[in-house]
Short mmCIF file of C-alpha atoms and ligand atoms in Angstrom, two decimals:
data_model
loop_
_atom_site.label_atom_id
_atom_site.label_comp_id
_atom_site.label_asym_id
_atom_site.label_seq_id
_atom_site.Cartn_x
_atom_site.Cartn_y
_atom_site.Cartn_z
CA MET A 7 95.57 34.36 96.50
CA SER A 8 98.46 36.70 95.87
CA GLN A 9 98.78 39.80 97.97
CA TYR A 10 99.50 43.41 97.16
CA ARG A 11 102.48 44.79 98.96
CA SER A 12 100.06 46.59 101.25
CA GLY A 13 98.63 43.23 102.21
CA VAL A 14 95.34 43.79 100.34
CA SER A 15 94.12 40.81 98.37
CA GLU A 16 93.17 41.07 94.70
CA LEU A 17 89.54 40.46 95.48
CA ASP A 18 89.58 43.17 98.14
CA LEU A 19 91.08 45.56 95.65
CA ILE A 20 88.41 44.79 93.07
CA ARG A 21 85.69 45.28 95.69
CA ARG A 22 87.29 48.54 96.71
CA ASP A 23 87.40 49.63 93.05
CA HIS A 24 83.69 49.07 92.81
CA ALA A 25 83.11 50.95 96.03
CA HIS A 26 84.99 54.13 95.20
CA LEU A 27 85.99 54.30 91.55
CA TRP A 28 84.03 55.21 88.49
CA HIS A 29 85.71 53.58 85.49
CA PRO A 30 85.10 54.98 82.00
CA TYR A 31 82.44 53.33 79.84
CA THR A 32 81.72 50.41 82.22
CA GLN A 33 78.66 51.06 84.34
CA MET A 34 76.85 47.82 83.54
CA HIS A 35 75.88 45.49 86.36
CA THR A 36 77.12 42.67 84.17
CA ALA A 37 80.47 44.28 83.37
CA PRO A 38 83.40 42.08 84.37
CA PRO A 39 85.53 43.38 87.25
CA PRO A 40 88.45 45.56 86.13
CA LEU A 41 91.80 43.87 85.56
CA ALA A 42 94.07 44.45 88.52
CA VAL A 43 97.35 45.37 86.80
CA ASN A 44 100.45 45.27 88.88
CA ARG A 45 103.25 45.95 86.47
CA GLY A 46 103.96 46.58 82.80
CA GLU A 47 106.95 45.61 80.70
CA GLY A 48 107.28 45.76 76.92
CA VAL A 49 104.01 44.60 75.38
CA TYR A 50 102.88 42.82 78.53
CA LEU A 51 100.74 43.72 81.51
CA TYR A 52 101.33 41.62 84.62
CA LEU A 53 98.20 41.06 86.68
CA GLU A 54 97.91 40.70 90.40
CA ASP A 55 96.61 37.14 89.95
CA GLY A 56 99.91 36.20 88.30
CA ARG A 57 98.72 36.28 84.69
CA ARG A 58 100.62 37.97 81.87
CA VAL A 59 98.40 39.67 79.31
CA LEU A 60 99.52 41.04 75.94
CA ASP A 61 98.40 44.67 75.57
CA GLY A 62 96.85 44.40 72.11
CA ILE A 63 95.42 47.93 72.10
CA SER A 64 98.44 49.83 73.39
CA SER A 65 96.52 50.88 76.50
CA TRP A 66 93.95 52.87 74.53
CA TRP A 67 96.29 53.63 71.64
CA VAL A 68 98.86 55.55 73.66
CA ASN A 69 101.74 53.14 74.16
CA ILE A 70 104.24 52.79 71.33
CA HIS A 71 107.65 51.79 72.70
CA GLY A 72 106.34 49.32 75.27
CA HIS A 73 105.51 49.65 78.96
CA CYS A 74 108.20 50.87 81.36
CA HIS A 75 110.83 51.52 78.71
CA PRO A 76 114.16 52.08 80.49
CA LYS A 77 115.06 55.18 78.45
CA LEU A 78 111.67 56.79 78.98
CA ASN A 79 111.78 55.89 82.68
CA GLU A 80 115.16 57.54 82.96
CA ALA A 81 114.05 60.70 81.11
CA LEU A 82 111.08 60.99 83.46
CA ALA A 83 113.11 60.41 86.62
CA SER A 84 115.81 62.80 85.56
CA GLN A 85 113.31 65.56 84.74
CA ALA A 86 111.55 64.98 88.08
CA ARG A 87 114.83 65.70 89.84
CA THR A 88 115.14 69.05 88.03
CA LEU A 89 111.73 70.65 87.55
CA GLU A 90 108.45 68.83 87.98
CA HIS A 91 106.11 71.64 86.94
CA VAL A 92 105.70 75.37 86.63
CA LEU A 93 102.88 77.41 85.17
CA PHE A 94 103.33 78.15 81.49
CA ALA A 95 101.79 81.63 81.39
CA GLY A 96 104.66 84.06 81.73
CA CYS A 97 107.17 81.24 82.42
CA THR A 98 109.01 78.89 80.11
CA HIS A 99 111.44 75.97 80.36
CA ARG A 100 113.88 74.00 78.20
CA PRO A 101 111.80 70.79 77.82
CA ALA A 102 108.85 72.74 76.36
CA VAL A 103 111.10 74.78 74.06
CA GLU A 104 113.01 71.74 72.82
CA LEU A 105 109.90 69.68 72.28
CA ALA A 106 108.28 72.47 70.25
CA GLU A 107 111.45 72.76 68.14
CA GLN A 108 111.62 69.03 67.53
CA LEU A 109 107.92 68.75 66.71
CA ILE A 110 108.14 71.59 64.19
CA GLU A 111 111.03 69.71 62.50
CA ILE A 112 108.87 66.66 61.86
CA LEU A 113 105.35 68.07 61.49
CA PRO A 114 103.97 68.84 58.02
CA ALA A 115 105.57 71.93 56.47
CA GLY A 116 103.97 75.24 57.39
CA ILE A 117 103.22 74.30 61.00
CA SER A 118 105.35 76.57 63.16
CA ARG A 119 103.60 77.23 66.50
CA VAL A 120 102.94 74.74 69.28
CA PHE A 121 100.19 75.25 71.87
CA TYR A 122 100.28 72.76 74.74
CA SER A 123 97.36 71.31 76.70
CA ASP A 124 96.52 68.14 78.62
CA ASN A 125 94.99 65.40 76.46
CA GLY A 126 93.38 64.60 73.13
CA SER A 127 90.05 66.24 73.86
CA THR A 128 91.67 69.47 75.03
CA ALA A 129 93.92 69.48 71.96
CA VAL A 130 90.72 69.36 69.88
CA GLU A 131 88.86 71.95 72.00
CA ALA A 132 91.80 74.33 71.62
CA ALA A 133 91.83 73.74 67.85
CA LEU A 134 88.12 74.54 67.54
CA LYS A 135 88.42 77.69 69.64
CA MET A 136 91.57 78.74 67.78
CA ALA A 137 89.86 78.37 64.39
CA TYR A 138 86.72 80.13 65.59
CA GLN A 139 88.52 83.11 67.13
CA TYR A 140 90.97 83.32 64.23
CA TRP A 141 88.12 84.40 61.95
CA GLN A 142 86.75 86.81 64.55
CA ASN A 143 90.15 88.43 64.98
CA ARG A 144 90.33 88.82 61.20
CA GLY A 145 86.92 90.50 61.11
CA GLU A 146 85.17 87.52 59.50
CA SER A 147 83.04 86.39 62.41
CA GLN A 148 80.41 84.96 60.07
CA ARG A 149 82.82 82.02 59.67
CA SER A 150 81.48 80.22 62.71
CA THR A 151 80.37 76.80 61.42
CA PHE A 152 82.36 73.59 61.54
CA ILE A 153 82.13 70.75 59.07
CA ALA A 154 82.86 67.31 60.50
CA LEU A 155 82.51 63.84 59.06
CA GLN A 156 80.16 60.95 59.65
CA HIS A 157 81.62 58.35 62.04
CA ALA A 158 83.91 61.01 63.53
CA TYR A 159 85.16 60.74 67.10
CA HIS A 160 87.12 63.65 68.55
CA GLY A 161 86.82 63.24 72.32
CA ASP A 162 84.41 63.38 75.25
CA THR A 163 84.38 67.08 76.18
CA VAL A 164 81.44 69.17 75.00
CA GLY A 165 83.04 70.80 71.95
CA ALA A 166 84.71 67.54 70.92
CA MET A 167 81.38 65.72 71.32
CA SER A 168 79.66 68.34 69.16
CA ILE A 169 81.91 67.62 66.21
CA SER A 170 81.87 63.87 66.84
CA ALA A 171 79.19 61.86 65.08
CA ASP A 172 76.04 61.06 67.01
CA SER A 173 76.66 57.89 69.02
CA PRO A 174 75.93 56.34 72.42
CA PHE A 175 78.78 58.56 73.65
CA THR A 176 77.10 61.81 72.65
CA HIS A 177 73.42 60.92 72.65
CA PRO A 178 72.43 61.90 76.22
CA PHE A 179 74.04 65.30 75.70
CA SER A 180 72.66 66.20 72.29
CA PRO A 181 70.71 69.27 73.53
CA LEU A 182 73.98 70.67 74.90
CA LEU A 183 75.99 70.29 71.72
CA PHE A 184 76.47 72.96 69.07
CA SER A 185 75.31 72.05 65.60
CA VAL A 186 77.78 71.22 62.89
CA VAL A 187 77.48 70.37 59.22
CA ARG A 188 78.00 66.64 58.73
CA SER A 189 79.57 65.29 55.57
CA HIS A 190 80.21 61.80 54.16
CA ALA A 191 83.22 59.79 55.29
CA PRO A 192 84.96 57.41 52.87
CA TYR A 193 83.80 54.26 54.63
CA CYS A 194 84.43 52.01 51.65
CA TYR A 195 83.06 48.78 53.17
CA ARG A 196 79.79 50.60 53.88
CA CYS A 197 79.97 53.17 51.10
CA PRO A 198 77.55 56.04 51.82
CA LEU A 199 76.73 56.06 48.08
CA SER A 200 76.61 52.26 47.72
CA LEU A 201 79.40 52.37 45.15
CA ASN A 202 82.08 49.80 44.47
CA PRO A 203 85.35 51.12 45.98
CA ALA A 204 87.36 49.41 43.25
CA SER A 205 85.78 51.51 40.53
CA CYS A 206 84.59 54.69 42.29
CA SER A 207 86.23 58.08 41.87
CA ILE A 208 86.05 59.06 45.55
CA ASP A 209 82.55 60.33 44.83
CA CYS A 210 81.83 60.71 48.57
CA LEU A 211 84.03 63.82 48.46
CA LYS A 212 81.31 65.57 46.48
CA ASP A 213 79.23 65.72 49.65
CA LEU A 214 81.91 67.83 51.33
CA GLU A 215 82.02 70.08 48.29
CA ARG A 216 78.23 70.45 48.43
CA CYS A 217 78.45 71.42 52.14
CA LEU A 218 81.21 73.94 51.46
CA GLN A 219 79.24 75.40 48.57
CA SER A 220 76.01 75.72 50.51
CA LYS A 221 77.63 77.21 53.62
CA GLY A 222 79.80 79.56 51.56
CA ASN A 223 81.84 81.90 53.74
CA GLU A 224 80.27 80.64 56.99
CA VAL A 225 82.68 77.74 57.44
CA ALA A 226 85.34 78.23 60.12
CA ALA A 227 87.04 74.86 59.52
CA VAL A 228 86.70 71.31 58.35
CA ILE A 229 87.90 68.82 60.97
CA ILE A 230 89.00 65.29 60.10
CA GLU A 231 90.81 62.26 61.51
CA PRO A 232 93.13 61.73 58.54
CA MET A 233 93.40 58.21 57.06
CA LEU A 234 92.00 56.37 60.08
CA GLN A 235 88.78 57.28 61.85
CA GLY A 236 89.28 55.58 65.18
CA ALA A 237 86.52 55.16 67.76
CA GLY A 238 83.85 55.62 65.07
CA GLY A 239 84.73 52.19 63.68
CA MET A 240 88.42 52.05 62.66
CA ILE A 241 87.66 53.24 59.15
CA VAL A 242 90.65 53.33 56.81
CA TRP A 243 90.58 55.96 54.07
CA PRO A 244 91.87 56.05 50.54
CA ALA A 245 94.61 58.72 50.51
CA GLU A 246 92.81 60.44 47.61
CA PHE A 247 90.00 61.45 49.96
CA LEU A 248 92.46 63.14 52.30
CA ALA A 249 94.08 64.98 49.37
CA GLY A 250 90.63 66.02 48.17
CA VAL A 251 89.65 67.46 51.57
CA ARG A 252 92.76 69.65 51.53
CA ARG A 253 92.07 70.79 47.97
CA LEU A 254 88.47 71.72 48.81
CA CYS A 255 89.44 73.62 51.97
CA HIS A 256 91.88 75.67 49.89
CA GLN A 257 89.32 76.21 47.17
CA TYR A 258 86.64 77.44 49.61
CA GLY A 259 89.08 79.44 51.73
CA THR A 260 88.50 77.64 54.99
CA LEU A 261 90.80 76.00 57.53
CA LEU A 262 91.63 72.32 57.75
CA ILE A 263 92.05 70.82 61.22
CA ALA A 264 93.75 67.42 61.28
CA ASP A 265 92.97 65.52 64.47
CA GLU A 266 96.01 63.24 64.67
CA VAL A 267 95.44 62.35 68.32
CA LEU A 268 95.25 58.68 67.33
CA THR A 269 97.16 58.68 64.05
CA GLY A 270 100.19 60.76 65.07
CA PHE A 271 103.59 59.24 65.79
CA GLY A 272 103.62 56.37 63.36
CA ARG A 273 100.31 54.60 63.96
CA THR A 274 99.35 54.62 60.27
CA GLY A 275 102.87 53.85 59.06
CA LYS A 276 103.92 57.49 58.52
CA MET A 277 105.00 59.75 61.34
CA PHE A 278 101.79 61.73 60.73
CA ALA A 279 98.83 60.46 58.71
CA CYS A 280 98.69 63.71 56.71
CA GLU A 281 101.90 62.54 55.03
CA HIS A 282 99.96 59.82 53.17
CA ALA A 283 98.73 62.56 50.83
CA SER A 284 101.41 65.21 51.50
CA VAL A 285 98.72 67.30 53.17
CA ARG A 286 99.56 70.42 55.12
CA PRO A 287 96.78 71.12 57.62
CA ASP A 288 96.26 74.58 59.12
CA ILE A 289 95.91 73.14 62.60
CA ILE A 290 97.00 69.72 63.85
CA CYS A 291 95.99 68.04 67.14
CA LEU A 292 98.31 65.58 68.86
CA SER A 293 98.18 63.58 72.08
CA LYS A 294 98.17 59.83 72.97
CA ALA A 295 101.52 58.56 71.59
CA LEU A 296 103.06 62.03 71.98
CA THR A 297 104.33 60.94 75.38
CA ALA A 298 104.58 57.28 74.34
CA GLY A 299 101.80 56.35 76.76
CA TYR A 300 103.44 57.79 79.85
CA LEU A 301 101.72 61.05 80.71
CA PRO A 302 98.74 63.09 79.59
CA MET A 303 99.64 65.86 77.17
CA GLY A 304 98.00 67.55 74.20
CA VAL A 305 99.40 69.71 71.42
CA THR A 306 97.52 71.97 69.06
CA ALA A 307 100.02 73.17 66.49
CA THR A 308 99.36 75.72 63.80
CA THR A 309 100.75 78.06 61.18
CA GLU A 310 102.31 81.50 61.56
CA ARG A 311 99.34 83.01 59.72
CA ILE A 312 96.94 81.81 62.41
CA TYR A 313 99.27 82.69 65.27
CA GLU A 314 99.70 86.22 63.95
CA ALA A 315 95.95 86.83 63.95
CA PHE A 316 96.13 86.64 67.77
CA LEU A 317 99.18 88.90 68.12
CA SER A 318 97.84 92.25 69.23
CA ASP A 319 97.95 94.75 72.06
CA ASP A 320 94.16 94.60 71.96
CA ARG A 321 93.48 92.04 74.72
CA SER A 322 90.19 91.00 73.13
CA LYS A 323 92.27 89.23 70.45
CA THR A 324 94.11 87.07 72.98
CA PHE A 325 93.54 83.31 72.92
CA PHE A 326 92.23 82.94 76.47
CA HIS A 327 92.73 79.22 76.78
CA GLY A 328 95.10 77.52 79.19
CA HIS A 329 95.23 74.56 81.53
CA SER A 330 97.02 74.25 84.86
CA TYR A 331 99.33 71.52 83.58
CA THR A 332 100.05 73.14 80.22
CA ALA A 333 103.51 72.15 78.93
CA ASN A 334 104.18 69.97 81.97
CA PRO A 335 107.97 69.45 81.99
CA LEU A 336 107.71 65.76 82.89
CA SER A 337 105.46 65.13 79.88
CA CYS A 338 107.77 67.18 77.64
CA ALA A 339 110.84 65.24 78.82
CA VAL A 340 109.24 61.87 78.06
CA ALA A 341 107.99 63.12 74.68
CA LEU A 342 111.53 64.22 73.83
CA ALA A 343 112.91 60.82 74.84
CA SER A 344 110.26 59.15 72.69
CA LEU A 345 111.28 61.21 69.65
CA GLU A 346 114.89 60.22 70.35
CA LEU A 347 113.82 56.55 70.18
CA PHE A 348 112.19 57.23 66.80
CA ARG A 349 115.54 58.59 65.57
CA THR A 350 117.75 55.87 67.01
CA GLU A 351 115.68 52.70 66.68
CA ASN A 352 114.23 52.75 63.14
CA VAL A 353 110.75 52.73 64.60
CA LEU A 354 109.04 53.47 61.28
CA ASP A 355 110.74 50.44 59.68
CA ARG A 356 109.46 48.33 62.54
CA ILE A 357 105.91 49.58 61.89
CA ALA A 358 106.29 48.76 58.17
CA ALA A 359 107.24 45.18 59.09
CA LEU A 360 104.29 44.98 61.48
CA GLU A 361 101.96 46.20 58.74
CA ARG A 362 103.20 43.47 56.35
CA GLN A 363 102.73 40.82 59.00
CA LEU A 364 99.21 42.05 59.84
CA ARG A 365 98.25 41.95 56.15
CA THR A 366 99.59 38.45 55.65
CA GLY A 367 98.04 37.15 58.84
CA LEU A 368 94.66 38.87 58.88
CA GLU A 369 93.60 39.25 55.25
CA PRO A 370 92.94 35.51 54.79
CA LEU A 371 90.35 35.76 57.58
CA THR A 372 87.93 37.35 55.09
CA ALA A 373 87.15 33.74 54.15
CA PHE A 374 85.53 33.22 57.57
CA GLU A 375 81.76 33.14 57.75
CA HIS A 376 81.36 36.19 59.99
CA VAL A 377 84.30 38.31 58.84
CA GLY A 378 82.87 41.01 56.61
CA ASN A 379 85.95 43.13 56.05
CA VAL A 380 89.64 43.18 56.96
CA ARG A 381 91.59 46.43 56.76
CA VAL A 382 95.17 47.15 57.73
CA ILE A 383 96.99 50.46 57.99
CA GLY A 384 100.41 50.84 59.59
CA GLY A 385 100.38 49.14 62.97
CA VAL A 386 96.62 48.59 63.07
CA GLY A 387 94.79 45.46 61.93
CA ILE A 388 90.99 45.72 61.81
CA ILE A 389 88.35 43.04 61.38
CA GLU A 390 84.70 43.88 60.94
CA VAL A 391 82.49 41.08 62.28
CA VAL A 392 79.05 40.80 60.68
CA GLN A 393 76.00 38.64 61.23
CA ASP A 394 75.56 38.09 57.52
CA LYS A 395 78.20 38.72 54.86
CA GLN A 396 75.62 39.38 52.20
CA THR A 397 73.67 42.06 54.08
CA ARG A 398 76.70 43.20 56.15
CA GLU A 399 74.36 43.46 59.09
CA ALA A 400 76.03 44.26 62.40
CA GLY A 401 75.14 45.95 65.66
CA GLY A 402 77.57 48.88 65.61
CA TYR A 403 79.18 50.04 68.85
CA LEU A 404 76.59 48.27 71.01
CA ASP A 405 76.90 44.98 69.11
CA HIS A 406 76.71 42.14 71.63
CA ASN A 407 79.74 40.47 70.02
CA GLY A 408 82.07 43.15 71.38
CA PRO A 409 81.99 42.15 75.07
CA LEU A 410 81.86 38.44 74.18
CA LEU A 411 84.97 38.70 72.05
CA ALA A 412 86.78 40.83 74.64
CA THR A 413 86.06 38.23 77.35
CA GLU A 414 87.23 35.33 75.20
CA PHE A 415 90.46 37.09 74.23
CA LEU A 416 91.14 37.99 77.82
CA ARG A 417 90.66 34.36 78.80
CA ARG A 418 93.50 33.74 76.31
CA ASN A 419 95.60 36.51 77.87
CA LEU A 420 95.18 38.94 74.98
CA LEU A 421 93.76 42.38 75.83
CA LEU A 422 91.50 43.56 73.00
CA ARG A 423 88.51 45.89 73.33
CA PRO A 424 86.42 45.64 70.17
CA LEU A 425 84.40 48.69 69.19
CA GLY A 426 81.17 46.70 69.06
CA ASN A 427 81.44 44.55 65.95
CA VAL A 428 84.80 46.06 64.96
CA LEU A 429 87.69 44.08 66.35
CA TYR A 430 91.12 45.65 66.06
CA PHE A 431 94.66 44.83 67.07
CA MET A 432 96.91 47.82 67.72
CA PRO A 433 99.93 46.70 69.74
CA PRO A 434 102.91 48.80 70.87
CA TYR A 435 105.44 48.96 68.00
CA VAL A 436 108.02 46.96 69.98
CA ILE A 437 105.99 43.79 69.60
CA ALA A 438 108.09 40.89 68.33
CA GLU A 439 107.24 38.91 65.18
CA LYS A 440 106.42 35.78 67.16
CA GLU A 441 104.13 37.74 69.48
CA VAL A 442 102.23 39.11 66.47
CA ASP A 443 101.95 35.54 65.14
CA TRP A 444 100.61 34.38 68.48
CA ALA A 445 98.01 37.19 68.64
CA ILE A 446 96.90 36.57 65.05
CA GLY A 447 96.63 32.87 65.91
CA GLN A 448 94.31 33.72 68.81
CA ILE A 449 92.18 35.92 66.57
CA ARG A 450 92.04 33.21 63.91
CA GLU A 451 90.98 30.57 66.45
CA VAL A 452 88.31 32.71 68.08
CA LEU A 453 86.77 34.02 64.86
CA GLY A 454 87.07 30.66 63.13
CA SER A 455 85.37 28.73 65.89
N1 PLP B 512 90.67 62.59 68.91
C1 PLP B 512 90.79 61.33 68.49
C2 PLP B 512 90.97 61.07 67.02
C3 PLP B 512 90.75 60.27 69.38
O1 PLP B 512 90.85 59.02 68.93
C4 PLP B 512 90.60 60.56 70.76
C5 PLP B 512 90.54 59.48 71.75
O2 PLP B 512 90.38 58.33 71.46
C6 PLP B 512 90.49 61.89 71.16
C7 PLP B 512 90.54 62.89 70.21
C8 PLP B 512 90.32 62.24 72.61
O3 PLP B 512 91.51 62.00 73.31
P1 PLP B 512 91.50 61.86 74.90
O4 PLP B 512 90.88 60.54 75.19
O5 PLP B 512 92.95 61.92 75.27
O6 PLP B 512 90.73 63.00 75.43
#
């Protein structure tokens, strides 16, 4: 058995993991031991047992330019030699300033202020608090309700869980969560109105309108994951729904929060998913690919109008939210280097090619007995596995097929983590054509067998 440099065997390490670590989402006695990963390069993870595994989910959707990219490594090392961290209250530094400037250049028009935090959930928490206090500062404190969508997932902290749809993730905590108004999502394969997507007129949007009407001037904000609802089932939207949400928020005078923690930085084929319908949100949340999968960082960016509502010598109007590692210079430096790669390496063209290849390779799988639906957006290919195509019956997030599929793909050296019955492939954008072909081949073999 191979040895770690410290002389600890792989098995020892796994035992030690079980003794002292608490891994996310894996407390089952029957859960397989965690993969002991030694090294990453490009789309591959190299395991301590000598295997090479293709990272088919971009290490939880964060990695975009590949593991251990030389330019990102260099940006990180160089920043570490200069300034590793300093508090961001009353201090500032070039990496944070430059990153804010560059983000404002590419974010939807109207966004002009960048608030940094630590991860996707904190980016969302900050957005909720910002929207809530914005109305208080303007003397409209009755606007205290949030509207969120069915199948939403916005993170694991308490506010983010409150706006997420009820699921095994949130269930034990339901008494702790604040109540929100829940509105239909455009889940076309499982249409909430049982309509035919080919002939409907985005009728599910009427539910949001009904909520906005009934709550009147009590709504602080509507929060959405534009174009692709992630952990709630990889649900791809028609762009018309996104456009409609923006129109309704304008019409009813409330704020629109776009949670682009997953979709930001090219995942859906546009730099930001809001671009699919030329939507300008009032607040946008970013994380994950912001630092290309290197370091935790969150951004909650907003408009001047919202920022100005907090500008006051009256301290009660201050946004009292901040984290120790806010605007961490190392994270900022890597994020800047990642944006540089977008400019110099035609990354969006690469994603467009990946999208074409995913469509060609995965769409024919709808012919398989247990493939209910195939959807592709940008660099994400999604396959919904069902027990029966007629009834579309499936077990949701706890579907027993999820772990079985994950184990089989891992045996084939492909890392995929289905969301229950929803299998998806979301590789780093640097994946080569032949590697995509190989992964699709594995998926075809496993689902076709
Ligand atoms: N928002 C969305 C849309 C997400 O997909 C996620 C994570 O998957 C989050 C927020 C939470 O991000 P984090 O896991 O960094 O807290």
